[in-house]
Amino acid sequence: MPHPVYLYDAVRTPRGKARPDGGLAALSPQELVRSQAAALAARCGDIAATPDALLLGCVTQAGAQGGHIALVSKLHAGLPDHTAAHSINNYCASGLSAIGQAVAKVASGEATHILAGGVESMSASHFLGDRAGFYTNDELPPRARFVPPVLGADRLAHAEGITRGELDAVALASQQKAAAAETDPALQASRITTGALTGEECIRPQTSPESLAAAPAAFGELQAQYAGALEGATFEPLHSIAHAPPICDGAGLALVGGEGLGIAPRARVIAFAESGGDPAASLTAGFAAMDKVLTRAGLALDDIDRIEFMEAFAVTIAKFHRDRGADPARINVSGGHLAKGHPMGASGAILTSTLLDALDACGGRYGLVVLTGAMGVGAAMIVERQ
């Protein structure tokens, strides 16, 4: 039988704008990780400073994030020599995939406690900065060719019949919730001041229905650039800059372990699941992972007290609200990626930390975190607050 697995704690940085004067831009990726490892050691004691492994999600593993970023972060943080290090790229789900791998290692008895999460300094290593051959490979079948996530978002909105009004509504809700959460200490209990950055830097509290309605679609020209992958299909572009998560810097780490660590856990992991998906549908694999994890847990969405559903462009959260009918008051209660930004490899760990704070704040029992990424990548996890 698998061993029970717990999240003893999970912390996160605020998210800083990915530009030279951004709040985290002066800090290296490994320093972002070190700061979170130090916070876990301060909150959980020596056990967090001596993990069996450091599992770290990161998407753009080039430049400042190249050279095995988990190993670099281990060395920079002064973790013990015996700590194994694994750098993981599963696109936008990387941080949650790292936590899921930690869960599997502890459940199997291979490890007793692990630091797992993710980091992305998009100001230091830019989106697509690894210049992978996949991004321009025209030898693949059209449906398997790389399509930028925002183009996938416009295509998904067209395929699903999701309107611009629906996109505006979810973008506004994300901004309003995020702005309100900044003044709620309970929802920020695990957010760690990093460098000089004390709060979320990307929120646009001035967002209004009028400003959203007036925002022009911003990504239509990509259809011509990726015409081969689209097989000549065209559709009305709907997403504006306001309907896309800001690019940003950030990191998050969780202490994952089995029983008997001598400290009280915050949550027990009930189930974890990953799923692939149709690469042409791009941003839908998170839904498949969510369905899989709910089945494994023997739960329904109505049983879940708090949900952190990654706002991978407005279309994904709009589709979730339309198709699944979950209580909006339980979803992304402190705002989502549309307001706070998407530090790619870190997002899964940041949302896990956010979920634990949201569960504690409401005294809830079950929490669900869902990540969805480009080209058919998805992961989900259900936890039970202790």
Phi, psi and omega in degrees: 000140178297148176285145174299146182233139184232151166263107181285328175191164176207127184236166183208155169279160159295162178263129182253147179300137182275074176210164188305328180261016178293157187296339179243001189296333181281350182261136178291159176304318180293332176287325175299318179292315181303319182297324180283324175296320178294322179295319178295321178295323179291326184274328188247349180093190188300334182301326180285342181270357182229055184286155173291331182204157169242113179251122191228121174278140177198132185271305184269086183269070180210158178061236182297339181252011178273186176070028178072077188299329178292318177295316178301318180292321176302313181294318181294325181278352181071030177288158185299155179302326184288348181291119175286157181225134179226126174262131189235130173239106172232046182051222189292346179268004189306313183296321178284327175298322178298316177296319178298321177293323176297317178302315181295320180295318179290318181299326182279347184090002180292331181220156176262324179202142189220143166267126183220142179171222183195168179212147171206118171255092183284347172283334181264319180236103191288158177307130183066016182290348176281348175053044181297142178300331180304325186296336183235017184280106180269003179277343178288157172303147185310316184293342181261358181282149181297134174232128179305143184305322182291328174291322173299326179293315177296319179295320179294318178300319178296314183295326184268353182069030178276131188269164176297326178299321177294321177295318178300318185296316182287328178294319178295315180299319180298315180294317182294316179295318181296317180296319180293323183292337181298338180257012180248100184302328182297325181281351179242019188297335182247011175271125190256122173306128186231123190061231177260003186271119183254345183211174181295132188262345188262351184299140177243083186294344180280357181302136182223164174305323182292317181292324178293316180297329182275347184289126182284147172303137193246354192233018184297329183293342179294337181297321178289321181295327182247034183299325180297315179294328180275356182053040175081357181293143174230156181201162181290123175288136183239327186285128171260180175303325182289344180259009179243142178292134178299143172286140187201175177253148176177170178206157175207148178220145174239147170263109183254130182201172176269195180285157170083025178277352177087006176227160182277130176282157175272329183204153172257138177281118180274315181198151175225145179208148170235158177209145165273180181198176179299117181297332179288328175280341168063287193261028185251353185292335175299324177296319179295318178296321179297314179298320181295316184288326176296319178297315180298325181277346184069034183235163173243164180303327180294342179278347188270127183277325178220138182233128169251102182252117185300125178275076180278076191074156189298331185298325185291315180287328175295319178295320179299312179299316184292318189271331190254339173066022177290154181297117182302333181291348180259356191251127174046057190291340177252028183084170184227197185299328181299330178265317192261343175104168187229089172278095206318294184292343181269344192301318182297320179288321179297317180290329175296315177298317179299320180297316180298320176296318181295320177296315178298320184296326182259354184069027183282170182260302186253141175228149181230133173238135184229129176241139177224140184226177183294156171062023175088054178238131179207148177210152180206153180213143175243134178234159176240122181295139182260000000 
